[in-house]
mmCIF file of C-alpha atoms and ligand atoms in Angstrom:
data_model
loop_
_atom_site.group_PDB
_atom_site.id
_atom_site.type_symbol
_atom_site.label_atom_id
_atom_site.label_comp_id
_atom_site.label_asym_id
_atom_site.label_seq_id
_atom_site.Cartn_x
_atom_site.Cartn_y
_atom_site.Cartn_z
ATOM 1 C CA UNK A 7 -22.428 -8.786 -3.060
ATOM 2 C CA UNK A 8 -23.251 -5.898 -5.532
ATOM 3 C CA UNK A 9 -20.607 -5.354 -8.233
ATOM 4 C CA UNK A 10 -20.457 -1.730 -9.551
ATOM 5 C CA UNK A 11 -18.669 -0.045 -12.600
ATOM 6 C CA UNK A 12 -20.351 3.334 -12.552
ATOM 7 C CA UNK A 13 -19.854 5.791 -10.435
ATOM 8 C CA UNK A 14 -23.287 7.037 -10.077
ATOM 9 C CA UNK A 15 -24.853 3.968 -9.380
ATOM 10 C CA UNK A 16 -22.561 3.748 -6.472
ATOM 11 C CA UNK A 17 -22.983 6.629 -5.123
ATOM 12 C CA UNK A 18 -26.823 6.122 -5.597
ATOM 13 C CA UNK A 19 -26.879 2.828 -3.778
ATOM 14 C CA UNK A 20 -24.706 3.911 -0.686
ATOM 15 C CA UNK A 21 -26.984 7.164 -0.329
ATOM 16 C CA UNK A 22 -29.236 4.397 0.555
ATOM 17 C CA UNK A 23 -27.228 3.118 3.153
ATOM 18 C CA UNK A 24 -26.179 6.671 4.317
ATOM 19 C CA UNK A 25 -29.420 8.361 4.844
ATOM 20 C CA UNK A 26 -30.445 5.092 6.834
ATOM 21 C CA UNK A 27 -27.345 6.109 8.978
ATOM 22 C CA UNK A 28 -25.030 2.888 8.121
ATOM 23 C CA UNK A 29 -21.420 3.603 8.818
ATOM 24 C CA UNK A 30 -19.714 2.793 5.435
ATOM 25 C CA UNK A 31 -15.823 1.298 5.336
ATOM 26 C CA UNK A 32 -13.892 2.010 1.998
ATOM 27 C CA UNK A 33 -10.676 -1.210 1.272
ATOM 28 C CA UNK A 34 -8.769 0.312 -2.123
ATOM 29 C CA UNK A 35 -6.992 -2.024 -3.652
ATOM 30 C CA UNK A 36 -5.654 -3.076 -7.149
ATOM 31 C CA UNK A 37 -7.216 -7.180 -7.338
ATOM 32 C CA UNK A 38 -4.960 -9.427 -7.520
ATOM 33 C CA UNK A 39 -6.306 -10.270 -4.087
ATOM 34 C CA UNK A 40 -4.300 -12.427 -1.139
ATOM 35 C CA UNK A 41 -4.949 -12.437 2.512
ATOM 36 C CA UNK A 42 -3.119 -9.484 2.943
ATOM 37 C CA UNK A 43 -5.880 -7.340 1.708
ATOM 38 C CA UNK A 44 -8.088 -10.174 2.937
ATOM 39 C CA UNK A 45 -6.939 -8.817 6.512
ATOM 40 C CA UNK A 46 -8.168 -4.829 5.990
ATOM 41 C CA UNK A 47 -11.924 -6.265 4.535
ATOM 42 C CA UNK A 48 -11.975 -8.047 7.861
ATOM 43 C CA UNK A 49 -11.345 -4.672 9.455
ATOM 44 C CA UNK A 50 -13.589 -3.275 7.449
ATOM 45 C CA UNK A 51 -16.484 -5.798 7.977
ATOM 46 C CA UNK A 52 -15.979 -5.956 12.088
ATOM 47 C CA UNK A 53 -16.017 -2.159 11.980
ATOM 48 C CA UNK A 54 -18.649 -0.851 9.393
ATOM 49 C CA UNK A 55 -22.075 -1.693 8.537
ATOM 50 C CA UNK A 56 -21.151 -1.654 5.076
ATOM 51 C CA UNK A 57 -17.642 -2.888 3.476
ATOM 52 C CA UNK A 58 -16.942 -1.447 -0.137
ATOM 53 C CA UNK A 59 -13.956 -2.400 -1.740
ATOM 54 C CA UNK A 60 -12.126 -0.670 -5.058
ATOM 55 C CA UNK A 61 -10.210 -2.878 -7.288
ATOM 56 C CA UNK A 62 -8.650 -0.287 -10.205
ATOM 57 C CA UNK A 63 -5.309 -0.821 -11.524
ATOM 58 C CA UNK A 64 -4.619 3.011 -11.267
ATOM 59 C CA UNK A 65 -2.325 3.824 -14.580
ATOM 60 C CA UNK A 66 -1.335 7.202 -13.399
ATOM 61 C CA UNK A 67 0.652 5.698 -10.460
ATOM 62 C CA UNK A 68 2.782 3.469 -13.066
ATOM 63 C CA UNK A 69 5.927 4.727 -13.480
ATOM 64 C CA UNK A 70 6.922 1.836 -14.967
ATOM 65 C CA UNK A 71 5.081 0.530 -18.716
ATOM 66 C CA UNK A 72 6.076 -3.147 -18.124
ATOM 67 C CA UNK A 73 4.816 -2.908 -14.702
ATOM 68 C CA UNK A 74 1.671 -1.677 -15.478
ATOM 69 C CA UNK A 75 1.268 -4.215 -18.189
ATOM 70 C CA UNK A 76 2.419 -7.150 -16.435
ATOM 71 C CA UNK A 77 0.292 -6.321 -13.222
ATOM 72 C CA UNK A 78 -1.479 -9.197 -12.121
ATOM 73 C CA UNK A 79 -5.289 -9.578 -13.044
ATOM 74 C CA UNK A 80 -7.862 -12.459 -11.324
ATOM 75 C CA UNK A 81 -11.155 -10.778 -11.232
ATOM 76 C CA UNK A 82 -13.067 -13.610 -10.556
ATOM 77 C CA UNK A 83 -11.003 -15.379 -7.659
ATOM 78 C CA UNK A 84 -10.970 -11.846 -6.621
ATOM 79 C CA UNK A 85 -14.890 -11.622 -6.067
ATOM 80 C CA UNK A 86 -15.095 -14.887 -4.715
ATOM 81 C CA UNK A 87 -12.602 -13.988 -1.884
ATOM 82 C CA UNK A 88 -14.226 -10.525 -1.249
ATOM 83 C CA UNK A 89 -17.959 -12.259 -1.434
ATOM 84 C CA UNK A 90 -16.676 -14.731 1.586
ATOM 85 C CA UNK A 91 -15.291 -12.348 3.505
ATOM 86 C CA UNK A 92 -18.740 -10.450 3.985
ATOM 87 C CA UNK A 93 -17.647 -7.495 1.340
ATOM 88 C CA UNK A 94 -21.176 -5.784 0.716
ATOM 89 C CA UNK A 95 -20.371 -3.779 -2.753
ATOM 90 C CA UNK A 96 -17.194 -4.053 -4.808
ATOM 91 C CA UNK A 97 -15.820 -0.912 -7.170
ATOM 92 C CA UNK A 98 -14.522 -1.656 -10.450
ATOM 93 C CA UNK A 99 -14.273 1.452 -12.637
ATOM 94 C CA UNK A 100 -12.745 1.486 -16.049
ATOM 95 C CA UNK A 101 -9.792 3.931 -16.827
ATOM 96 C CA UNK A 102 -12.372 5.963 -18.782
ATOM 97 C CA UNK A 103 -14.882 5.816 -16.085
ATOM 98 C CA UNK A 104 -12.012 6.999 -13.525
ATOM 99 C CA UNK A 105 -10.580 9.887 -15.973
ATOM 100 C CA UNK A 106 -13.042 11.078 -18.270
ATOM 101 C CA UNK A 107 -10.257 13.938 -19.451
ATOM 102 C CA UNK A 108 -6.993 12.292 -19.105
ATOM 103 C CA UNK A 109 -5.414 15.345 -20.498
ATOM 104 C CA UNK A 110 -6.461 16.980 -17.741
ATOM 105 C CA UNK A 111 -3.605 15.649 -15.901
ATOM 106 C CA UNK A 112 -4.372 16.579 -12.341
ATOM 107 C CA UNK A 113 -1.314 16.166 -10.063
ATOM 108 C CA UNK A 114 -0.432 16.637 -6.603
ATOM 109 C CA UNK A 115 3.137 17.906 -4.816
ATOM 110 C CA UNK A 116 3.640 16.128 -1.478
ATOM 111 C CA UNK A 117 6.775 17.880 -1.051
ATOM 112 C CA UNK A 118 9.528 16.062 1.083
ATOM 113 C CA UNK A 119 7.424 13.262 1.684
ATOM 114 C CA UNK A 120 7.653 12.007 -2.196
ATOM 115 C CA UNK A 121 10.852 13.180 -2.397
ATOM 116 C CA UNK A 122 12.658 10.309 -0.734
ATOM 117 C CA UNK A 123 12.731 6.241 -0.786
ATOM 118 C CA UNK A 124 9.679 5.347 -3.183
ATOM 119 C CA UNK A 125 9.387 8.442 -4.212
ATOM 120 C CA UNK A 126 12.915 8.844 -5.381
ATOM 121 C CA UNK A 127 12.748 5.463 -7.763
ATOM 122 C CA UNK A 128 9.167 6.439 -8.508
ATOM 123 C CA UNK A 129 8.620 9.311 -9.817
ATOM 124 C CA UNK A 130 5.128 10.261 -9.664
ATOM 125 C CA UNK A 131 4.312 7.581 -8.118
ATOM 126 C CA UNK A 132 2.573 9.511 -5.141
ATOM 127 C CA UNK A 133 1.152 12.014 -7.472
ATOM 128 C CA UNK A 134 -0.988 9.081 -9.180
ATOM 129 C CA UNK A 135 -1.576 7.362 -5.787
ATOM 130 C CA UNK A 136 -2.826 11.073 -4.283
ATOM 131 C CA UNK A 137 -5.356 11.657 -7.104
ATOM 132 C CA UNK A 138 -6.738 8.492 -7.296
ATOM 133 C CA UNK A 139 -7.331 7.672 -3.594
ATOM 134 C CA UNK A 140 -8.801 11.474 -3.429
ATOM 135 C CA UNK A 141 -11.207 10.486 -6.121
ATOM 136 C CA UNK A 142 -11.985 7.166 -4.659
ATOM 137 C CA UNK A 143 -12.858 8.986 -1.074
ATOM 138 C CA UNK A 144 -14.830 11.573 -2.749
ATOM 139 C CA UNK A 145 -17.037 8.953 -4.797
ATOM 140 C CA UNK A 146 -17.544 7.056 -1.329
ATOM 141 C CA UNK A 147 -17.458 9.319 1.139
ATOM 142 C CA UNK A 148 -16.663 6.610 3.569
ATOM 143 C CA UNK A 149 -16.364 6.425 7.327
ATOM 144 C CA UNK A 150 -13.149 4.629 7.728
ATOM 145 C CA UNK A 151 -10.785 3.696 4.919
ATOM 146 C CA UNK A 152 -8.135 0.828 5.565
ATOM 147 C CA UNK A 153 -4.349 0.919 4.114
ATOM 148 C CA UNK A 154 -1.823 -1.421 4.819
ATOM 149 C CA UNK A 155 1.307 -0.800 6.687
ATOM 150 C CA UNK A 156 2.961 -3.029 4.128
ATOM 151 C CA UNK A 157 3.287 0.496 2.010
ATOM 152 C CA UNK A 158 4.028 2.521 4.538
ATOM 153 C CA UNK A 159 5.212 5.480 2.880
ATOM 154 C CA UNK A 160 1.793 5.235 0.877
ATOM 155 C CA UNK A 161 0.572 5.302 4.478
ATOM 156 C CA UNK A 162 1.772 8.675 5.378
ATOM 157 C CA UNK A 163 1.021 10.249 2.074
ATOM 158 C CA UNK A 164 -2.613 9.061 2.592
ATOM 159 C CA UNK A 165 -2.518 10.256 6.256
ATOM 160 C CA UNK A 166 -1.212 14.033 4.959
ATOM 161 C CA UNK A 167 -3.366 14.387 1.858
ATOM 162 C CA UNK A 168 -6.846 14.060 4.086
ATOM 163 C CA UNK A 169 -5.353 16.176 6.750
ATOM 164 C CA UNK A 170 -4.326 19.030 4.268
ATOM 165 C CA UNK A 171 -7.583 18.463 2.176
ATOM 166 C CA UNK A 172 -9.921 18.173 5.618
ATOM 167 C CA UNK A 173 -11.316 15.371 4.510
ATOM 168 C CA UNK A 174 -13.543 13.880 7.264
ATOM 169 C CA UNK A 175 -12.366 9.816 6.510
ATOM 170 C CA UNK A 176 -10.433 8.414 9.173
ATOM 171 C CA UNK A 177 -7.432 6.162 8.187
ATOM 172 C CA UNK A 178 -7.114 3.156 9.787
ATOM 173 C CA UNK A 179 -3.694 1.886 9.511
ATOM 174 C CA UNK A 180 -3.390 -2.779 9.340
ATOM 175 C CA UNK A 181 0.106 -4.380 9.949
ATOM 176 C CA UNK A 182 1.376 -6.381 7.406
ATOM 177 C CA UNK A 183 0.036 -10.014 6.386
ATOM 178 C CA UNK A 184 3.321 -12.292 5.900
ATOM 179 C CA UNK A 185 3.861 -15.875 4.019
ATOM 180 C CA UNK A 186 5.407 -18.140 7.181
ATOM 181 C CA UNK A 187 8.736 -17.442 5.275
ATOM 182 C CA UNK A 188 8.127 -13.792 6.619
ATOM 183 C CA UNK A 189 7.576 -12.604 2.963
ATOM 184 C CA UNK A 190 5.092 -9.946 2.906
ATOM 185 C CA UNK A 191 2.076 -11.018 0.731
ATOM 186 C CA UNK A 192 1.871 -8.723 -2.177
ATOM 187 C CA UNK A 193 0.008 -8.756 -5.646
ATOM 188 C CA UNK A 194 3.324 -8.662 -7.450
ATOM 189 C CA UNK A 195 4.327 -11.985 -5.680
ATOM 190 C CA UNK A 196 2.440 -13.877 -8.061
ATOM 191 C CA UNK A 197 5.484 -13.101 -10.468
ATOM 192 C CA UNK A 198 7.871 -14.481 -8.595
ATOM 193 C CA UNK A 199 9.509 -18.297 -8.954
ATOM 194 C CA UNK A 200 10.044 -20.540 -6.356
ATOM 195 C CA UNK A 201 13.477 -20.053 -5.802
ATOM 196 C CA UNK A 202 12.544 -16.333 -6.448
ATOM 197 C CA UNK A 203 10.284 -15.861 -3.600
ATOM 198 C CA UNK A 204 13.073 -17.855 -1.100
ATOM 199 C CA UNK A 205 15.272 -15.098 -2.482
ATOM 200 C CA UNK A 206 13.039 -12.480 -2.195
ATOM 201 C CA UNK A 207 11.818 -13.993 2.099
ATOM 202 C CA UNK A 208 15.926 -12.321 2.865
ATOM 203 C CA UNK A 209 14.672 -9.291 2.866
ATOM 204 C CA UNK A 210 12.628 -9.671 5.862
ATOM 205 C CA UNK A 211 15.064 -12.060 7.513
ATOM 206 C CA UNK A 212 17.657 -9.159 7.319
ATOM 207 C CA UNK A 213 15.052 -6.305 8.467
ATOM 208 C CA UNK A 214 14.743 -8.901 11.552
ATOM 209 C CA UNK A 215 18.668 -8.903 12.317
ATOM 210 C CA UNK A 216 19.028 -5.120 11.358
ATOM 211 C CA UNK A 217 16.442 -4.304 14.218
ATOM 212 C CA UNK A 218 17.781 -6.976 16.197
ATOM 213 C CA UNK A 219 21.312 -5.432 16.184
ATOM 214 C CA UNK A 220 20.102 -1.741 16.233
ATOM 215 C CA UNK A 221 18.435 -2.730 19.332
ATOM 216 C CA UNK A 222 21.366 -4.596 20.986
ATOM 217 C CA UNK A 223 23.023 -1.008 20.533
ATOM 218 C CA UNK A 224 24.930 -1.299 17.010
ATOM 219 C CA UNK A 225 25.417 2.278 15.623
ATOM 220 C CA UNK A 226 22.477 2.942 12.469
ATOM 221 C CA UNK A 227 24.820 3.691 10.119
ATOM 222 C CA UNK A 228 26.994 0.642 10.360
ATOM 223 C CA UNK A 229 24.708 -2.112 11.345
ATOM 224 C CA UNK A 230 22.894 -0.118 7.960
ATOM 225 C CA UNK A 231 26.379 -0.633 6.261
ATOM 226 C CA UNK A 232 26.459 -4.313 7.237
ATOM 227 C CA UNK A 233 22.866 -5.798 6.426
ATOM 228 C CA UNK A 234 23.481 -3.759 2.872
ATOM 229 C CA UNK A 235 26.689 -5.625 2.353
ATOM 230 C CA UNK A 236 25.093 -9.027 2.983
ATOM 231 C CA UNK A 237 21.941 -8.419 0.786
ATOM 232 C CA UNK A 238 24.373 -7.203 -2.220
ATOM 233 C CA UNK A 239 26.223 -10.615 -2.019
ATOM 234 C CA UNK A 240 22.864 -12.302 -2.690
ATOM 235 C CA UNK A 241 22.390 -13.478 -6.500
ATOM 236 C CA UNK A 242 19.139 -12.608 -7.750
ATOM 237 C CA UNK A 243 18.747 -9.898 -5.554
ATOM 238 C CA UNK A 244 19.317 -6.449 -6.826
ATOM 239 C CA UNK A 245 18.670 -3.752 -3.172
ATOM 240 C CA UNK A 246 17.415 -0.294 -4.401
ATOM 241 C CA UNK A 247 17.450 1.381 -0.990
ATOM 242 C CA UNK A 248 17.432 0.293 2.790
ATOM 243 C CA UNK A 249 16.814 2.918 4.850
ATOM 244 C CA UNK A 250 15.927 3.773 9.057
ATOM 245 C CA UNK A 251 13.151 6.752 8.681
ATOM 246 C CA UNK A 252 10.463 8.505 10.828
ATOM 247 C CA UNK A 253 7.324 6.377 9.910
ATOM 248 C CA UNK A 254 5.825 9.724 9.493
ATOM 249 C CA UNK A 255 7.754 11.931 7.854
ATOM 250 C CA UNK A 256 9.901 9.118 5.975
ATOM 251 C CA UNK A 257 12.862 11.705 6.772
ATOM 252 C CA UNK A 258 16.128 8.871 7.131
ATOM 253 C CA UNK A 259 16.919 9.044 10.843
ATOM 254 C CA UNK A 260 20.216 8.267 13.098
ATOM 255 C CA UNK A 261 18.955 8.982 16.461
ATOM 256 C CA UNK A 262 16.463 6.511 17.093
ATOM 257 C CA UNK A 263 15.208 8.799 20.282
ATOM 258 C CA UNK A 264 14.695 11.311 17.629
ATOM 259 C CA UNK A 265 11.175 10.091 17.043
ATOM 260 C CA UNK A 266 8.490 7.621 18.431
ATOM 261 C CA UNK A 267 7.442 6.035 15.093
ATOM 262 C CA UNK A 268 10.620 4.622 13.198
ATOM 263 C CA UNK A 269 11.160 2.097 10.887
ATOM 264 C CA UNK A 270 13.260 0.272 8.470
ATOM 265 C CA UNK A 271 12.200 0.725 4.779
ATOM 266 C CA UNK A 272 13.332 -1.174 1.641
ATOM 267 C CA UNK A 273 13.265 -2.083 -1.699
ATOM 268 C CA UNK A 274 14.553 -4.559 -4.236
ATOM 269 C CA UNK A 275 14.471 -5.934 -7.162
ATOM 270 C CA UNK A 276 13.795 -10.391 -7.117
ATOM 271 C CA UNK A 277 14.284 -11.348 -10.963
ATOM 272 C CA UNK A 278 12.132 -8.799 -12.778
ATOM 273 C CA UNK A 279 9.632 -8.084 -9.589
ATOM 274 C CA UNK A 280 10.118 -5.307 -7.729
ATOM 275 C CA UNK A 281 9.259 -5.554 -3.731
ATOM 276 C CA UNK A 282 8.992 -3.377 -1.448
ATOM 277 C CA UNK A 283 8.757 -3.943 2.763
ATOM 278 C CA UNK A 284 9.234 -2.363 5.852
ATOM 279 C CA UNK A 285 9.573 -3.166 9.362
ATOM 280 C CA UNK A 286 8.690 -1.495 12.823
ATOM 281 C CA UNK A 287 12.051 -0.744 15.193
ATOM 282 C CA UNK A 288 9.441 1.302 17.982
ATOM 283 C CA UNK A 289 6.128 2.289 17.268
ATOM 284 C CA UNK A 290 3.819 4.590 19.215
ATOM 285 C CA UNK A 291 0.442 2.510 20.876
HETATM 286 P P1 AMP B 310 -2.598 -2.923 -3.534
HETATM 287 O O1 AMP B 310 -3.692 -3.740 -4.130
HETATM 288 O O2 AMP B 310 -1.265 -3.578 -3.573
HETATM 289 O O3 AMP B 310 -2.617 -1.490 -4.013
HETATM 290 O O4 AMP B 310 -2.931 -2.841 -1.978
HETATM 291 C C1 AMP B 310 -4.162 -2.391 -1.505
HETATM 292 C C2 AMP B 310 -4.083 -2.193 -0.015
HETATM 293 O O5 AMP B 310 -3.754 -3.415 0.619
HETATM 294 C C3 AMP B 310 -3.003 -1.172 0.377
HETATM 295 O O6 AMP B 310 -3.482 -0.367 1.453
HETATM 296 C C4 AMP B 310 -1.867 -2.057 0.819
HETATM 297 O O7 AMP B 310 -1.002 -1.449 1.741
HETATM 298 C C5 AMP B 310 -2.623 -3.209 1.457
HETATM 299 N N1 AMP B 310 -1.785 -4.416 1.473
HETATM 300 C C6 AMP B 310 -1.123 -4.978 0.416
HETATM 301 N N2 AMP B 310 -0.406 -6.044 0.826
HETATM 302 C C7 AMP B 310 -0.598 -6.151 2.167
HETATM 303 C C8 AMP B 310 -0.119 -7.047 3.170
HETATM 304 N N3 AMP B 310 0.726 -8.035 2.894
HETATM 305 N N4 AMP B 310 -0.535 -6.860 4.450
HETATM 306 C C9 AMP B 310 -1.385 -5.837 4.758
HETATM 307 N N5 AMP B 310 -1.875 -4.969 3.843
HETATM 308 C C10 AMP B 310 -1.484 -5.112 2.578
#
């Protein structure tokens, strides 16, 4: 597996690969590596003749200092996970590398989408997320490019910035990689306690009982009303928003015939971890 840190020598060594006609896969990713990220290399691999994978912990979508500092870094268990699961070249710029003029400041307006849900306790957020994965599929140029569902709103920024841009990558969308206490693997996870990450498995067991009672026929609004009231009574837990959306536009819905893609998104804070998780009520095939 070929490790790169500059971006021309990258570029140089999949122009290789290009001009022999290879069909190149691009993961992006911040390290910190579990099998949730395992899962979209495996996409990758099965799909592409050649899997390249990004690990930059992207400062311009850190809203948050203490987040950005405390952001989990195992560079070495992350290579040896990417190396076994066939990876062919791994990215790892340095912020100077990445933005050569940070007062440049490039940033870009997704409108309603960033308004709402992550958006709303993250401001910026999407900016930094836009820029960056438009710079990462401009220095690959890649066939496919895997996200996870597990940030789905990420998902749909993604899927509107290479519409609006044209850019010629599809985006291939994987469903979320769980622990068996239906925890959804994350980076940040690695922060959490024990009893932290018992707390922090609720918020999937009350996403399951939400749907469950949305689909028996509970109104939204009060089944919404309900599962809020029982995650507030849980110490340690601290619920930003919980929320029934269009998976595409992220616009909070009532009427689930209103759309074919909707979802249940929410956040929380688990000690000093933030987590974030969503969960299909009907998706398209
Ligand atoms: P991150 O390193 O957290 O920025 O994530 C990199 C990519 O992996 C993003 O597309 C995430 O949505 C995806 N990802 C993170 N956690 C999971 C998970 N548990 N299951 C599936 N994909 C994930």
């Amino acid at each position: 597996m070929k490790i790169f840190s500059s971006i021309t020598q990258l570029r140089h060594y999949l122009d290789f690969y290009r001009r022999k006609g290879d069909t190149i896969g691009l993961v992006p990713t911040m390290g910190a590596l579990h099998e949730g990220h395992g899962r979209l290399v495996n996409e990758a691999v099965k799909s592409c003749n050649l899997t390249v994978c990004s690990i930059f912990v992207n400062p311009t979508q850190f809203n948050n200092p203490d987040d950005l500092a405390n952001y989990p870094k195992q560079i070495e268990a992350d290579k040896k996970l990417l190396a076994a699961k066939g990876c062919d070249a791994v990215f790892l710029p340095t912020v100077d590398e990445m933005y050569p003029d940070e007062k440049l400041g490039l940033a870009i307006n997704f409108g309603q989408l960033e308004q709402v849900l992550e958006g709303e306790f993250r401001p910026g957020h999407f900016s930094g997320v836009g820029v960056v994965v438009s710079k990462l599929l401009n220095i690959v140029q890649p066939d496919i490019a895997y996200f996870g569902q597990k940030d789905l709103q990420q998902l749909a920024i993604i899927n509107r910035l290479v519409k609006d841009l044209s850019i010629q990558t599809k985006i291939v969308a994987v469903s979320t990689v769980r622990e068996s206490s239906g925890l959804a693997m994350s980076s940040r996870n690695l922060r959490l306690s024990k009893e932290e990450k018992v707390i922090a498995s609720e918020l999937y067991q009350a996403m399951l009982e939400l749907k469950k009672s949305i689909l028996m026929g509970v109104a939204t609004a009060r089944a919404i009303f309900e599962t809020k009231e029982k995650l507030n009574e849980l110490e340690g837990l601290r619920l930003e928003y919980l929320e029934i959306v269009n998976a595409h536009t992220m616009d909070a819905i009532t009427d689930l015939s209103a759309s074919e893609n909707v979802s249940i998104c929410t956040a929380a804070y688990v000690g000093k971890v933030r987590i974030i998780d969503n969960l299909y009520i009907k998706q398209e095939d």
